[in-house]
Each structure stands twice: as C-alpha cells, then as structure tokens.
Amino acid sequence: PKTTMASPVYENLKRIGLVIPKANAPAANYLPFKRTGNLVYIAGQIPKNEQGELMTGKVGLEKGISMEHAQEAAKLCGVNIIAQMNAATNGDLTKVKSVVKLEGFVNATEDFRDHPKVLNHASDLLVEVFGAEVGAHSRFAVGAGSLPLDVTVEIGCIFEIED
C-alpha cells in the first residue's frame, strides 16, 4: 500500500487519527465492491468494528438508542466504506476522483424524522478524509423498519476513480 505518499487524503487521515481497518468480508453471496468503468460501487456497510462487534438498535424508541449512538454507527459505516475503497484501489486512495453518492438506511421508528442528522456523520467523515472538492456527494437518508442483524445504520457508496 502507498500510505506513505504525501497527499491530502493521507495527510487528512493522519490529522484526524484514522487508521483504515481491514475491509469486512461479505456476509453472503455478493461482492463487497464492484467496479464498472471508472465507478466503484461499495456494497452496504454496517457498523461493525474490527473486533466484529455490531452497533445495533432502533432509533426513535422511548427506550431505544440515542441519536448520538446512531450518529456514531453512521460514522463507523463511513470508516468501513473507506476500508472497502482502500481495498478497491489496492491501498491507493489517491485514485479517488470523487465521492459520488452515499445511500443510507437508518433503523428507525415510523415517527422518527431526523435521518439526515444521523447520516451527516458519515458524510462529514468522507468530506474530512477526501477534502471538500472530492468528498462532496449526493445522498439519500431513509428510515427502515428493520435492518439486517438489527444494525442501526447501513450505508452504500459510489466513488469515481482514475483509470
């Protein structure tokens, strides 16, 4: 991996103290990422840490998880997106030309209305790591009645990379 090169992405990772974890293996019969042309589609990433622990629960319940828990779950999904992109670029994140789109699902009650506030933590992380010009993206943030393994958030992403 070319992690010693001087580039804004690696300088930003160092500045925020983010060490890119090993990319999670897929849990079923699908690819963790797929390249077509100059686009890389990252499969939905869940809030799973390096020890294999999941951040679970539904936001919006009276005795449910807090907004802060949901936001941290979204940020962890963002870390896992970066890990998959690192694998997709063979350890060279300088190949990323654009974070195109973030696709976020929040495990929430039907009356929860703050899905964008949850996803902001993943969006902010991508902008912080890749910079405003490369990291700015379109996105959607929707609520789901349930998510696989009862995770709090699941996020997919589309990137554009150099040839």
mmCIF file of C-alpha atoms in Angstrom:
data_model
loop_
_atom_site.group_PDB
_atom_site.id
_atom_site.type_symbol
_atom_site.label_atom_id
_atom_site.label_comp_id
_atom_site.label_asym_id
_atom_site.label_seq_id
_atom_site.Cartn_x
_atom_site.Cartn_y
_atom_site.Cartn_z
ATOM 1 C CA PRO A 1 0.000 0.000 0.000
ATOM 2 C CA LYS A 2 1.119 3.515 -0.808
ATOM 3 C CA THR A 3 0.200 5.035 2.551
ATOM 4 C CA THR A 4 3.426 6.986 2.982
ATOM 5 C CA MET A 5 2.874 9.227 -0.022
ATOM 6 C CA ALA A 6 2.290 12.909 0.622
ATOM 7 C CA SER A 7 -1.265 13.568 -0.464
ATOM 8 C CA PRO A 8 -4.182 15.404 1.078
ATOM 9 C CA VAL A 9 -6.073 12.153 1.711
ATOM 10 C CA TYR A 10 -3.268 10.596 3.744
ATOM 11 C CA GLU A 11 -2.494 13.876 5.491
ATOM 12 C CA ASN A 12 -6.184 14.131 6.443
ATOM 13 C CA LEU A 13 -6.265 10.550 7.743
ATOM 14 C CA LYS A 14 -3.207 11.275 9.888
ATOM 15 C CA ARG A 15 -4.629 14.590 11.135
ATOM 16 C CA ILE A 16 -7.898 13.013 12.317
ATOM 17 C CA GLY A 17 -6.120 9.931 13.672
ATOM 18 C CA LEU A 18 -7.987 7.440 11.487
ATOM 19 C CA VAL A 19 -6.234 4.147 10.825
ATOM 20 C CA ILE A 20 -8.004 2.351 7.998
ATOM 21 C CA PRO A 21 -9.159 -1.072 9.211
ATOM 22 C CA LYS A 22 -9.111 -4.255 7.157
ATOM 23 C CA ALA A 23 -12.179 -4.342 4.907
ATOM 24 C CA ASN A 24 -15.007 -6.567 6.150
ATOM 25 C CA ALA A 25 -15.702 -9.692 4.110
ATOM 26 C CA PRO A 26 -19.185 -10.001 2.603
ATOM 27 C CA ALA A 27 -21.726 -11.892 4.712
ATOM 28 C CA ALA A 28 -23.422 -13.649 1.789
ATOM 29 C CA ASN A 29 -23.216 -14.198 -1.985
ATOM 30 C CA TYR A 30 -22.251 -10.692 -3.138
ATOM 31 C CA LEU A 31 -19.132 -8.623 -3.742
ATOM 32 C CA PRO A 32 -18.001 -6.009 -1.213
ATOM 33 C CA PHE A 33 -17.361 -3.644 -4.128
ATOM 34 C CA LYS A 34 -17.769 -3.735 -7.890
ATOM 35 C CA ARG A 35 -16.002 -1.596 -10.457
ATOM 36 C CA THR A 36 -17.587 -0.708 -13.782
ATOM 37 C CA GLY A 37 -15.710 1.791 -15.904
ATOM 38 C CA ASN A 38 -14.433 4.483 -13.550
ATOM 39 C CA LEU A 39 -17.158 3.916 -10.953
ATOM 40 C CA VAL A 40 -16.783 1.757 -7.856
ATOM 41 C CA TYR A 41 -19.964 0.682 -6.088
ATOM 42 C CA ILE A 42 -19.414 -0.138 -2.423
ATOM 43 C CA ALA A 43 -21.939 -2.637 -1.025
ATOM 44 C CA GLY A 44 -23.929 -1.568 2.028
ATOM 45 C CA GLN A 45 -21.591 -1.278 5.001
ATOM 46 C CA ILE A 46 -22.815 -1.909 8.512
ATOM 47 C CA PRO A 47 -21.458 -0.529 11.795
ATOM 48 C CA LYS A 48 -19.107 -3.420 12.560
ATOM 49 C CA ASN A 49 -15.835 -2.726 14.346
ATOM 50 C CA GLU A 50 -12.537 -4.580 13.980
ATOM 51 C CA GLN A 51 -13.472 -6.925 16.845
ATOM 52 C CA GLY A 52 -16.597 -7.951 14.922
ATOM 53 C CA GLU A 53 -18.969 -6.127 17.308
ATOM 54 C CA LEU A 54 -22.059 -4.548 15.797
ATOM 55 C CA MET A 55 -23.795 -1.316 16.761
ATOM 56 C CA THR A 56 -27.428 -2.347 16.923
ATOM 57 C CA GLY A 57 -30.823 -0.990 17.821
ATOM 58 C CA LYS A 58 -33.610 1.215 16.574
ATOM 59 C CA VAL A 59 -33.532 4.996 16.930
ATOM 60 C CA GLY A 60 -36.698 6.836 17.923
ATOM 61 C CA LEU A 61 -37.975 4.448 20.580
ATOM 62 C CA GLU A 62 -38.628 5.913 24.009
ATOM 63 C CA LYS A 63 -36.206 3.390 25.485
ATOM 64 C CA GLY A 64 -34.290 2.915 22.249
ATOM 65 C CA ILE A 65 -30.839 4.056 21.289
ATOM 66 C CA SER A 66 -29.790 7.699 21.342
ATOM 67 C CA MET A 67 -29.216 9.988 18.387
ATOM 68 C CA GLU A 68 -25.528 10.023 19.358
ATOM 69 C CA HIS A 69 -25.367 6.196 19.140
ATOM 70 C CA ALA A 70 -26.979 6.317 15.688
ATOM 71 C CA GLN A 71 -24.552 9.026 14.537
ATOM 72 C CA GLU A 72 -21.555 7.011 15.761
ATOM 73 C CA ALA A 73 -22.950 3.983 13.909
ATOM 74 C CA ALA A 74 -23.137 6.057 10.707
ATOM 75 C CA LYS A 75 -19.556 7.233 11.206
ATOM 76 C CA LEU A 76 -18.394 3.620 11.657
ATOM 77 C CA CYS A 77 -20.168 2.749 8.391
ATOM 78 C CA GLY A 78 -18.181 5.587 6.817
ATOM 79 C CA VAL A 79 -14.934 4.111 8.163
ATOM 80 C CA ASN A 80 -15.909 0.748 6.658
ATOM 81 C CA ILE A 81 -16.720 2.417 3.316
ATOM 82 C CA ILE A 82 -13.213 3.910 3.305
ATOM 83 C CA ALA A 83 -11.780 0.469 4.140
ATOM 84 C CA GLN A 84 -13.606 -1.080 1.159
ATOM 85 C CA MET A 85 -12.441 1.739 -1.110
ATOM 86 C CA ASN A 86 -8.898 1.206 0.130
ATOM 87 C CA ALA A 87 -9.208 -2.464 -0.901
ATOM 88 C CA ALA A 88 -10.774 -1.495 -4.248
ATOM 89 C CA THR A 89 -7.830 0.808 -5.043
ATOM 90 C CA ASN A 90 -5.180 -1.664 -3.834
ATOM 91 C CA GLY A 91 -4.235 0.657 -1.000
ATOM 92 C CA ASP A 92 -4.032 3.864 -3.036
ATOM 93 C CA LEU A 93 -6.841 6.226 -2.012
ATOM 94 C CA THR A 94 -5.272 8.985 -4.123
ATOM 95 C CA LYS A 95 -7.017 7.290 -7.071
ATOM 96 C CA VAL A 96 -10.377 8.573 -5.762
ATOM 97 C CA LYS A 97 -11.563 11.418 -8.005
ATOM 98 C CA SER A 98 -14.999 11.846 -6.434
ATOM 99 C CA VAL A 99 -17.303 10.528 -3.756
ATOM 100 C CA VAL A 100 -20.384 10.460 -5.979
ATOM 101 C CA LYS A 101 -23.261 9.271 -3.802
ATOM 102 C CA LEU A 102 -23.988 7.988 -0.308
ATOM 103 C CA GLU A 103 -27.011 5.720 0.201
ATOM 104 C CA GLY A 104 -28.104 5.496 3.819
ATOM 105 C CA PHE A 105 -30.685 3.484 5.724
ATOM 106 C CA VAL A 106 -31.480 4.166 9.377
ATOM 107 C CA ASN A 107 -33.195 1.571 11.587
ATOM 108 C CA ALA A 108 -35.894 3.848 12.993
ATOM 109 C CA THR A 109 -39.433 4.076 14.271
ATOM 110 C CA GLU A 110 -42.055 5.291 11.834
ATOM 111 C CA ASP A 111 -42.316 8.668 13.596
ATOM 112 C CA PHE A 112 -38.536 9.356 13.582
ATOM 113 C CA ARG A 113 -37.759 12.342 11.337
ATOM 114 C CA ASP A 114 -34.036 13.045 11.725
ATOM 115 C CA HIS A 115 -32.482 10.513 9.320
ATOM 116 C CA PRO A 116 -30.300 13.205 7.684
ATOM 117 C CA LYS A 117 -28.823 14.141 11.075
ATOM 118 C CA VAL A 118 -27.769 10.518 11.535
ATOM 119 C CA LEU A 119 -26.161 10.266 8.081
ATOM 120 C CA ASN A 120 -24.359 13.595 8.453
ATOM 121 C CA HIS A 121 -21.663 11.825 10.476
ATOM 122 C CA ALA A 122 -20.777 9.549 7.549
ATOM 123 C CA SER A 123 -20.965 12.452 5.072
ATOM 124 C CA ASP A 124 -18.778 14.633 7.285
ATOM 125 C CA LEU A 125 -16.180 11.871 7.613
ATOM 126 C CA LEU A 126 -15.910 11.388 3.835
ATOM 127 C CA VAL A 127 -15.527 15.135 3.273
ATOM 128 C CA GLU A 128 -12.963 15.328 6.079
ATOM 129 C CA VAL A 129 -10.903 12.464 4.628
ATOM 130 C CA PHE A 130 -11.154 13.227 0.902
ATOM 131 C CA GLY A 131 -11.479 17.017 1.123
ATOM 132 C CA ALA A 132 -14.421 19.208 0.147
ATOM 133 C CA GLU A 133 -13.866 19.067 -3.604
ATOM 134 C CA VAL A 134 -13.519 15.276 -3.871
ATOM 135 C CA GLY A 135 -15.614 14.313 -0.850
ATOM 136 C CA ALA A 136 -18.771 16.367 -1.510
ATOM 137 C CA HIS A 137 -21.505 13.980 -2.675
ATOM 138 C CA SER A 138 -25.196 13.488 -3.308
ATOM 139 C CA ARG A 139 -27.037 11.152 -0.980
ATOM 140 C CA PHE A 140 -30.255 9.821 0.385
ATOM 141 C CA ALA A 141 -31.113 9.087 4.005
ATOM 142 C CA VAL A 142 -34.206 6.986 4.600
ATOM 143 C CA GLY A 143 -35.769 5.188 7.524
ATOM 144 C CA ALA A 144 -36.267 1.456 7.598
ATOM 145 C CA GLY A 145 -38.494 -0.563 9.917
ATOM 146 C CA SER A 146 -35.644 -3.035 10.377
ATOM 147 C CA LEU A 147 -32.151 -3.705 9.062
ATOM 148 C CA PRO A 148 -30.101 -6.919 8.842
ATOM 149 C CA LEU A 149 -28.763 -8.133 12.210
ATOM 150 C CA ASP A 150 -30.706 -5.268 13.855
ATOM 151 C CA VAL A 151 -27.877 -2.851 12.943
ATOM 152 C CA THR A 152 -28.639 0.823 13.483
ATOM 153 C CA VAL A 153 -27.433 2.031 10.071
ATOM 154 C CA GLU A 154 -26.411 0.608 6.700
ATOM 155 C CA ILE A 155 -24.709 2.764 4.074
ATOM 156 C CA GLY A 156 -23.608 2.111 0.492
ATOM 157 C CA CYS A 157 -21.471 4.437 -1.601
ATOM 158 C CA ILE A 158 -20.462 5.152 -5.188
ATOM 159 C CA PHE A 159 -16.999 6.511 -5.998
ATOM 160 C CA GLU A 160 -15.373 7.706 -9.196
ATOM 161 C CA ILE A 161 -11.713 6.732 -9.590
ATOM 162 C CA GLU A 162 -8.898 7.447 -12.026
ATOM 163 C CA ASP A 163 -8.209 4.983 -14.829
#
